[in-house]
Short mmCIF file of C-alpha atoms in Angstrom, two decimals:
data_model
loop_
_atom_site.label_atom_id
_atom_site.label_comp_id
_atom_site.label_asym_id
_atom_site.label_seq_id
_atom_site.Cartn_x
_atom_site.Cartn_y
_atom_site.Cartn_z
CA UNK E 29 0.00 0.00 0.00
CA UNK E 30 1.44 3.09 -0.77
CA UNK E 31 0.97 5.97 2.00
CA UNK E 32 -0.19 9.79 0.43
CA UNK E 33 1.84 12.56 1.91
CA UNK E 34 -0.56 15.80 0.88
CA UNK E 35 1.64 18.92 1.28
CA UNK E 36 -0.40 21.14 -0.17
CA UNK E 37 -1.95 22.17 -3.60
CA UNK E 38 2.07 22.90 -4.63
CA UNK E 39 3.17 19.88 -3.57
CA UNK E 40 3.18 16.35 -5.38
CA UNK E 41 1.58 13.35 -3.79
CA UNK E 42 5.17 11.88 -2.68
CA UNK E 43 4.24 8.81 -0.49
CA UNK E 44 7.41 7.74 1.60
CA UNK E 45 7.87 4.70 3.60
CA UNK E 46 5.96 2.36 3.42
CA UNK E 47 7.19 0.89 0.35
CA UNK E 48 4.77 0.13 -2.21
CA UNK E 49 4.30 -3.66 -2.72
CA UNK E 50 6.33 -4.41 -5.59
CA UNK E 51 9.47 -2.95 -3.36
CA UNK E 52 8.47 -5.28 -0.24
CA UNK E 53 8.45 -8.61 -1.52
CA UNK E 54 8.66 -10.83 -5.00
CA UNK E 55 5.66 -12.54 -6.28
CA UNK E 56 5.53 -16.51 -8.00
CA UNK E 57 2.59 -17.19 -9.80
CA UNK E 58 2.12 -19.22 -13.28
CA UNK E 59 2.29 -18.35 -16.92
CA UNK E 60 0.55 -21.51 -18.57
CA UNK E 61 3.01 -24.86 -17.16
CA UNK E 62 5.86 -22.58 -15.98
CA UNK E 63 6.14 -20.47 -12.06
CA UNK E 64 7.70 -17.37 -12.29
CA UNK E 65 9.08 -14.98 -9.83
CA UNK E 66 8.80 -11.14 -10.31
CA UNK E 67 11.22 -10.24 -7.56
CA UNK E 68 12.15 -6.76 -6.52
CA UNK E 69 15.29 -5.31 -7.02
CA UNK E 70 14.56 -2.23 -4.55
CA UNK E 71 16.94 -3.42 -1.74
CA UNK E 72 19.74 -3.70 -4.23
CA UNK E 73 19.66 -0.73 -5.49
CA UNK E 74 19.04 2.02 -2.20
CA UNK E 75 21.33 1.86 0.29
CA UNK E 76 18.35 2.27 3.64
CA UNK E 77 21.22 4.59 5.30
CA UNK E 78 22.16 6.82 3.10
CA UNK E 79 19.57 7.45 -0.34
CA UNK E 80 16.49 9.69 -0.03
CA UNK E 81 13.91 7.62 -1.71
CA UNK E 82 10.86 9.45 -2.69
CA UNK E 83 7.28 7.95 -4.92
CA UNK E 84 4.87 10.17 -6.57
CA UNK E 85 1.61 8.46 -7.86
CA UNK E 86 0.97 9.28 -11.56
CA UNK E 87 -1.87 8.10 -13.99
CA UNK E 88 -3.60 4.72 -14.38
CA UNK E 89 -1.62 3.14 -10.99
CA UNK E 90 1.67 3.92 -11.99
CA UNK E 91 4.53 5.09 -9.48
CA UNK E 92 7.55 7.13 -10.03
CA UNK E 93 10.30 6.28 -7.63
CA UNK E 94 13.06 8.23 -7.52
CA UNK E 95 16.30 7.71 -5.32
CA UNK E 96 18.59 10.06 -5.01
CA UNK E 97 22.13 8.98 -3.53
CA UNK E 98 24.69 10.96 -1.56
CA UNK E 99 26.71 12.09 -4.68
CA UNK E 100 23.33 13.57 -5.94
CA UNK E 101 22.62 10.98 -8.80
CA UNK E 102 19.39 10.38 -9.67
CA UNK E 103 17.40 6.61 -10.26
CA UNK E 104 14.24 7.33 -11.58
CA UNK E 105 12.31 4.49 -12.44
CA UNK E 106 8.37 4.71 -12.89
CA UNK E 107 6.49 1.26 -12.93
CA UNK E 108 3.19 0.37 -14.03
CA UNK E 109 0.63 -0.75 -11.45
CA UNK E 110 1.92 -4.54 -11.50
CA UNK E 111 5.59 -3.26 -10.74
CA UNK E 112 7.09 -3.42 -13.78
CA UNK E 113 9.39 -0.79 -15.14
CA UNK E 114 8.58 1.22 -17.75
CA UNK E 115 11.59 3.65 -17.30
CA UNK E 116 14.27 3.71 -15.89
CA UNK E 117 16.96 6.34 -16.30
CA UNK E 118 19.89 7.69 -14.27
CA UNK E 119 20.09 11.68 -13.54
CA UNK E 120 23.79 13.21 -13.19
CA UNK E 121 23.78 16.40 -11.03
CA UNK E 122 24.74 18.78 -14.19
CA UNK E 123 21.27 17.36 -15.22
CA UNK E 124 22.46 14.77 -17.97
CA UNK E 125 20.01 12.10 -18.00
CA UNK E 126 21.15 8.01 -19.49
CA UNK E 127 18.10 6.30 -20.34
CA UNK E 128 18.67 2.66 -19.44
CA UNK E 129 15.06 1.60 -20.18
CA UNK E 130 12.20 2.44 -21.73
CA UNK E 131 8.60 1.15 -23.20
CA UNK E 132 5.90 3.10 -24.21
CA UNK E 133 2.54 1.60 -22.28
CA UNK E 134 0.56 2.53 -24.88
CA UNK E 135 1.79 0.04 -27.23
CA UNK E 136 -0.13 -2.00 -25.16
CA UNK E 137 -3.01 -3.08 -23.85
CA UNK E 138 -3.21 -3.12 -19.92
CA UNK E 139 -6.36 -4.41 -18.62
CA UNK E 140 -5.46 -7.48 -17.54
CA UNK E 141 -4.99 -9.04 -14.28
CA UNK E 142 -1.73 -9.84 -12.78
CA UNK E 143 -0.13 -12.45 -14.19
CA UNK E 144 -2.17 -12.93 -17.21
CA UNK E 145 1.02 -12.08 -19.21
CA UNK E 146 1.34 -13.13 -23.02
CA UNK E 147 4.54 -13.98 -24.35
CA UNK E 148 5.71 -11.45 -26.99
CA UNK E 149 8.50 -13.89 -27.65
CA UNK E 150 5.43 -15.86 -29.67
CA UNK E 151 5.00 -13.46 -32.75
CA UNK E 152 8.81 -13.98 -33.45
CA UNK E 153 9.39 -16.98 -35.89
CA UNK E 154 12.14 -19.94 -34.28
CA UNK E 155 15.35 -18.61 -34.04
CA UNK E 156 17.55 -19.81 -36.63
CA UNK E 157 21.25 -19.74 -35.34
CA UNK E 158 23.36 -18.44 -37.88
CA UNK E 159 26.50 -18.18 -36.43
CA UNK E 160 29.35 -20.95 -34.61
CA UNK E 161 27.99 -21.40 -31.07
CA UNK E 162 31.21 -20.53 -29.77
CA UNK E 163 29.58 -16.95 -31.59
CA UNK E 164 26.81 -17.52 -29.30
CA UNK E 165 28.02 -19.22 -25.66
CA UNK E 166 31.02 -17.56 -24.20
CA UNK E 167 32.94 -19.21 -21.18
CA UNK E 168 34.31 -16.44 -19.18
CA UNK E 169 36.73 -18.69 -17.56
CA UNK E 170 38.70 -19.74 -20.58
CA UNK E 171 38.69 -16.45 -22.02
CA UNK E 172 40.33 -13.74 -21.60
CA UNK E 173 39.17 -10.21 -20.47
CA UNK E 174 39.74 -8.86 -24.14
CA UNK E 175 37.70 -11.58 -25.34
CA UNK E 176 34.68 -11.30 -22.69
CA UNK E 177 34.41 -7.46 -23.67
CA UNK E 178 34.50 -7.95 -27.68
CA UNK E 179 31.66 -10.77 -26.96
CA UNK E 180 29.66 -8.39 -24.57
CA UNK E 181 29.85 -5.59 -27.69
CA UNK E 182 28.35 -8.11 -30.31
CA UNK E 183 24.87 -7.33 -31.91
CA UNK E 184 21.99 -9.45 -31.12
CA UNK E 185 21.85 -12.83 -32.97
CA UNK E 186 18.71 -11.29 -35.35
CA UNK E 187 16.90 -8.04 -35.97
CA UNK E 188 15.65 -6.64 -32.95
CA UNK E 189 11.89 -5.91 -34.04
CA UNK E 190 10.49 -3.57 -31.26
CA UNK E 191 10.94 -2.58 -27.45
CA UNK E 192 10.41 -4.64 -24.72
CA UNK E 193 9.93 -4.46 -21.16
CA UNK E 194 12.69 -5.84 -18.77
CA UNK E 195 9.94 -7.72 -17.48
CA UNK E 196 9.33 -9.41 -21.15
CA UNK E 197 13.08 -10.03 -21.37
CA UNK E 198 13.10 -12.37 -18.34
CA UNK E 199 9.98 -13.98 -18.93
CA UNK E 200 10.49 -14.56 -22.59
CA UNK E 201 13.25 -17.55 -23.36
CA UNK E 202 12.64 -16.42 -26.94
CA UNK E 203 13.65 -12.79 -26.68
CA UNK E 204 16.84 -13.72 -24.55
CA UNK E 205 17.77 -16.03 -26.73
CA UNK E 206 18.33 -13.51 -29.21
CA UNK E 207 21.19 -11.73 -27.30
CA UNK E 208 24.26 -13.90 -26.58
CA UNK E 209 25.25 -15.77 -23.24
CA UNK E 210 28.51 -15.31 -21.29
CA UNK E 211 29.07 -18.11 -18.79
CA UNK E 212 31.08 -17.86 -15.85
CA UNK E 213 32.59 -21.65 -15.65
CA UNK E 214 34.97 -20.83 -12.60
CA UNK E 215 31.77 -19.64 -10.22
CA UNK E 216 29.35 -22.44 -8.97
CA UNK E 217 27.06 -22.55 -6.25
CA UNK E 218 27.44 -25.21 -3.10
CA UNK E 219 23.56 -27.20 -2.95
CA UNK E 220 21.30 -25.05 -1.28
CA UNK E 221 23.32 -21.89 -0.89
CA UNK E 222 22.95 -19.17 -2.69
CA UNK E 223 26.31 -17.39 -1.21
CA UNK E 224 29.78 -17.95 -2.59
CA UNK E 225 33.36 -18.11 -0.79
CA UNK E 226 35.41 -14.46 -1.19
CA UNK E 227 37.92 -16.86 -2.86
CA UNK E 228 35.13 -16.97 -5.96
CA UNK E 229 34.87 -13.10 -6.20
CA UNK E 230 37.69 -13.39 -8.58
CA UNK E 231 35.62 -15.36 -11.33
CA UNK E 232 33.78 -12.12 -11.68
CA UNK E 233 36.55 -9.67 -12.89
CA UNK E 234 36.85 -10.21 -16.44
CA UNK E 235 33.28 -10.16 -17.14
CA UNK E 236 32.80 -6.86 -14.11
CA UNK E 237 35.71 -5.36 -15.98
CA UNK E 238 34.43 -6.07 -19.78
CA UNK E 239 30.75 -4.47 -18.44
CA UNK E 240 32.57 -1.24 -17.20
CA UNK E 241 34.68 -0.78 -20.81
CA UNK E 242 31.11 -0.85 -22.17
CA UNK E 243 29.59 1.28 -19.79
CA UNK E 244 32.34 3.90 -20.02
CA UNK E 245 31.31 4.40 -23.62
CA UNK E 246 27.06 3.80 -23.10
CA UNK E 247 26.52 4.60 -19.51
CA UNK E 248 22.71 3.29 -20.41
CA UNK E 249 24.05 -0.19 -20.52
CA UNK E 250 21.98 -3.22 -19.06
CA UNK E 251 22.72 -6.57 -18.15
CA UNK E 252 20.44 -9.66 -17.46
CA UNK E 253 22.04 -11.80 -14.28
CA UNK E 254 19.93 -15.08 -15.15
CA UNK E 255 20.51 -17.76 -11.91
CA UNK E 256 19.87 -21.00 -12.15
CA UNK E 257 19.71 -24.60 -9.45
CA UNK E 258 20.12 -28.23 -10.44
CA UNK E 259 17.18 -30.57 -10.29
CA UNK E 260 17.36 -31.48 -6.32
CA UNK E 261 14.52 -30.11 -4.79
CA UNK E 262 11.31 -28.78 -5.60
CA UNK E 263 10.13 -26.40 -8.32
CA UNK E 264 9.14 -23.13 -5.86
CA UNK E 265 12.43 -23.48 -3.34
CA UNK E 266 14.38 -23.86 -6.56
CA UNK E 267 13.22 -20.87 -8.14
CA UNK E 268 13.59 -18.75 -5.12
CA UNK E 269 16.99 -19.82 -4.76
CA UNK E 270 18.27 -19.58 -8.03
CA UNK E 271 16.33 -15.29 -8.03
CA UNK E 272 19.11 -15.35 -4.74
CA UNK E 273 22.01 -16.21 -6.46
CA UNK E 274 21.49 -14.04 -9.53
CA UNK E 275 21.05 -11.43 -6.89
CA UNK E 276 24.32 -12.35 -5.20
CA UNK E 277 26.19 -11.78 -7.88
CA UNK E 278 24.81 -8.71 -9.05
CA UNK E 279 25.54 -7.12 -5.48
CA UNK E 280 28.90 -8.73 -5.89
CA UNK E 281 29.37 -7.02 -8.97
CA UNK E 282 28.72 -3.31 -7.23
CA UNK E 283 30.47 -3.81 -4.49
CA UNK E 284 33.62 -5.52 -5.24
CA UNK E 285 34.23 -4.22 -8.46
CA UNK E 286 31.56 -0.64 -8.61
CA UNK E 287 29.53 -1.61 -11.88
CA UNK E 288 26.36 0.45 -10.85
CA UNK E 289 23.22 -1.62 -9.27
CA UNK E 290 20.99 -0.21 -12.24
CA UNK E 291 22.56 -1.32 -14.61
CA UNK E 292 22.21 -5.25 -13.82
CA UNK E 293 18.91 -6.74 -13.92
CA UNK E 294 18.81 -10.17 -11.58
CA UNK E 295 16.44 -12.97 -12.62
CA UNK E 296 16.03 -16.43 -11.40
CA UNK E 297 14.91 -19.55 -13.53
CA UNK E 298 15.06 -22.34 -10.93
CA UNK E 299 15.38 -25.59 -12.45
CA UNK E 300 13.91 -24.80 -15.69
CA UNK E 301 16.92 -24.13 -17.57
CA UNK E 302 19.96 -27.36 -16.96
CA UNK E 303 23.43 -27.04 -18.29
CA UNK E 304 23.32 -30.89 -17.74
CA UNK E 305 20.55 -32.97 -18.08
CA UNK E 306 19.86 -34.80 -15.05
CA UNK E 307 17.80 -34.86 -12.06
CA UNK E 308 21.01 -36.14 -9.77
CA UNK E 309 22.72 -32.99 -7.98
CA UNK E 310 25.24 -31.48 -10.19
CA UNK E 311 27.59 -28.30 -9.45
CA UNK E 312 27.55 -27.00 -13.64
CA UNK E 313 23.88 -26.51 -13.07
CA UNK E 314 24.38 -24.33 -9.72
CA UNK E 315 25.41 -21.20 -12.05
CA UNK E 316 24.86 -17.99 -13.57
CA UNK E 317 25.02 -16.23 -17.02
CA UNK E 318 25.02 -12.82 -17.82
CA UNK E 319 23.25 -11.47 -21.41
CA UNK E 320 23.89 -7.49 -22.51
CA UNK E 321 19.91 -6.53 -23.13
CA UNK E 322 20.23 -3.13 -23.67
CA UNK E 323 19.32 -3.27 -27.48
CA UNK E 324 15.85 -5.19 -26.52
CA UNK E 325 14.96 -2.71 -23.83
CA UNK E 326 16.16 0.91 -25.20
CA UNK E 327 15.68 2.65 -28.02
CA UNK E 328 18.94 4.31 -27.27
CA UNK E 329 21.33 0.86 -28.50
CA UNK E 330 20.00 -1.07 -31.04
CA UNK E 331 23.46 -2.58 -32.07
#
């Protein structure tokens, strides 16, 4: 529920704590066979002791939230009444503003309840791969940093027909599977856990270090953190734990090496998704990979 602070006729309706419900928790429900959790990426990217986080309500249930951090940047990201970003752009204090994602709601209808979402990943024909799959599937770990940024720069494996919502991107298996995948071989999970040792951080750095070459020349970048368990366990734990470790190493990737929390988008796909096909517990399928999405959520990069 969000709160109404009324200041006056000057004033604009800036509820404050508490959050609104797409910042409290995630939700799982189904899309036709498959659960899927929209989970909130609020407490990754304020920081509770230092940003000033303000909402304003704006037409047909959308929310603009906008946090502003100590060195006076600007996140402003304004969500439709489900939770689901519209736009999202970053605000320098000389006023410069990087767009890092935006649909236009208009394009479609929104009248339907929550969770009745329809796969725009089913107008596109199959995806024909036209290139070497070493094109396609990059191992971090046996590459080197050069390598990992020239693969992050690559266009989308087809023609990019219209914006999406971040939301679409990690729903849709057919729209990310028309950006390439970077794998990080060297970082696996322990069964269960959704943490890593500090003597893993390092798996991170030529990919962390490849994303910050790219965002020194598009600040607007985004990247998709997909996480994913092995086959022990059931479907709900599995995808709640797998949204955790995508989430771990997206605050891994601020922290230790400063690539900004809006620009990473966490998603977890539980089992859904094995590296190796097998119901037995196996570390390869305790993993992430990381996809650049910018050119399927911004009009800004269509390369």
């Amino acid at each position: 529920t969000v709160n109404n602070n009324n200041g006056g006729d000057n004033e604009p309706d800036r509820p404050r704590r508490p959050r609104p419900d797409y910042a409290n928790n995630g939700f799982i429900f189904n899309i036709g066979v498959n659960i899927v959790i929209q989970s909130n990426d609020f407490d990754r990217l304020t920081d509770d002791e230092e940003d000033d986080v303000e909402y304003q309500r704006l037409s047909n249930g959308r929310i603009k939230e906008t946090i502003t951090r100590p060195n006076g940047v600007q996140i402003v990201t304004i969500r439709n009444r489900w939770g689901e970003v519209l736009k999202r752009s970053r605000i320098t204090p000389d006023g410069r503003e990087y767009i890092l994602a935006y649909y236009d709601e208009d394009d479609r209808e929104d009248d339907r309840e929550f969770g009745n979402w329809r796969d725009p990943g089913n107008d596109l024909p199959p995806l024909r791969l036209t290139i070497p799959v070493r094109d396609y599937i990059l191992d971090a770990d046996v590459s080197d940093e050069d390598e990992v940024e020239l693969f992050f720069r690559q266009p989308p494996v087809e023609q990019v027909r219209e914006i999406y919502t971040i939301e679409d991107v990690k729903k849709s298996a057919r729209l990310r599977d028309s950006v390439r995948r970077i794998e990080i071989g060297g970082l696996t999970f322990d069964s269960g856990a959704a943490t890593i040792a500090r003597s893993q951080v390092g798996a991170l750095s030529k990919v962390a270090n490849a994303m910050l070459a790219l965002l020194e020349d598009n600040p607007a970048e985004t990247f998709l953190i997909e996480g994913h368990t092995d086959a022990v366990g059931g479907d709900q734990p599995n995808l709640i734990l797998s949204d955790a470790r995508a989430t771990t190493v997206a605050r891994i990737l601020t922290d230790f090496y400063d690539v900004p929390a809006e620009n990473l988008v966490a998603q977890g796909y539980g089992e859904r998704f094995l590296k190796v096909k097998t119901e037995s517990a196996e570390p390869l399928n305790r993993r992430v990979a990381i996809k650049r999405i910018t050119p399927l959520i911004t009009i800004a990069d269509r390369n």
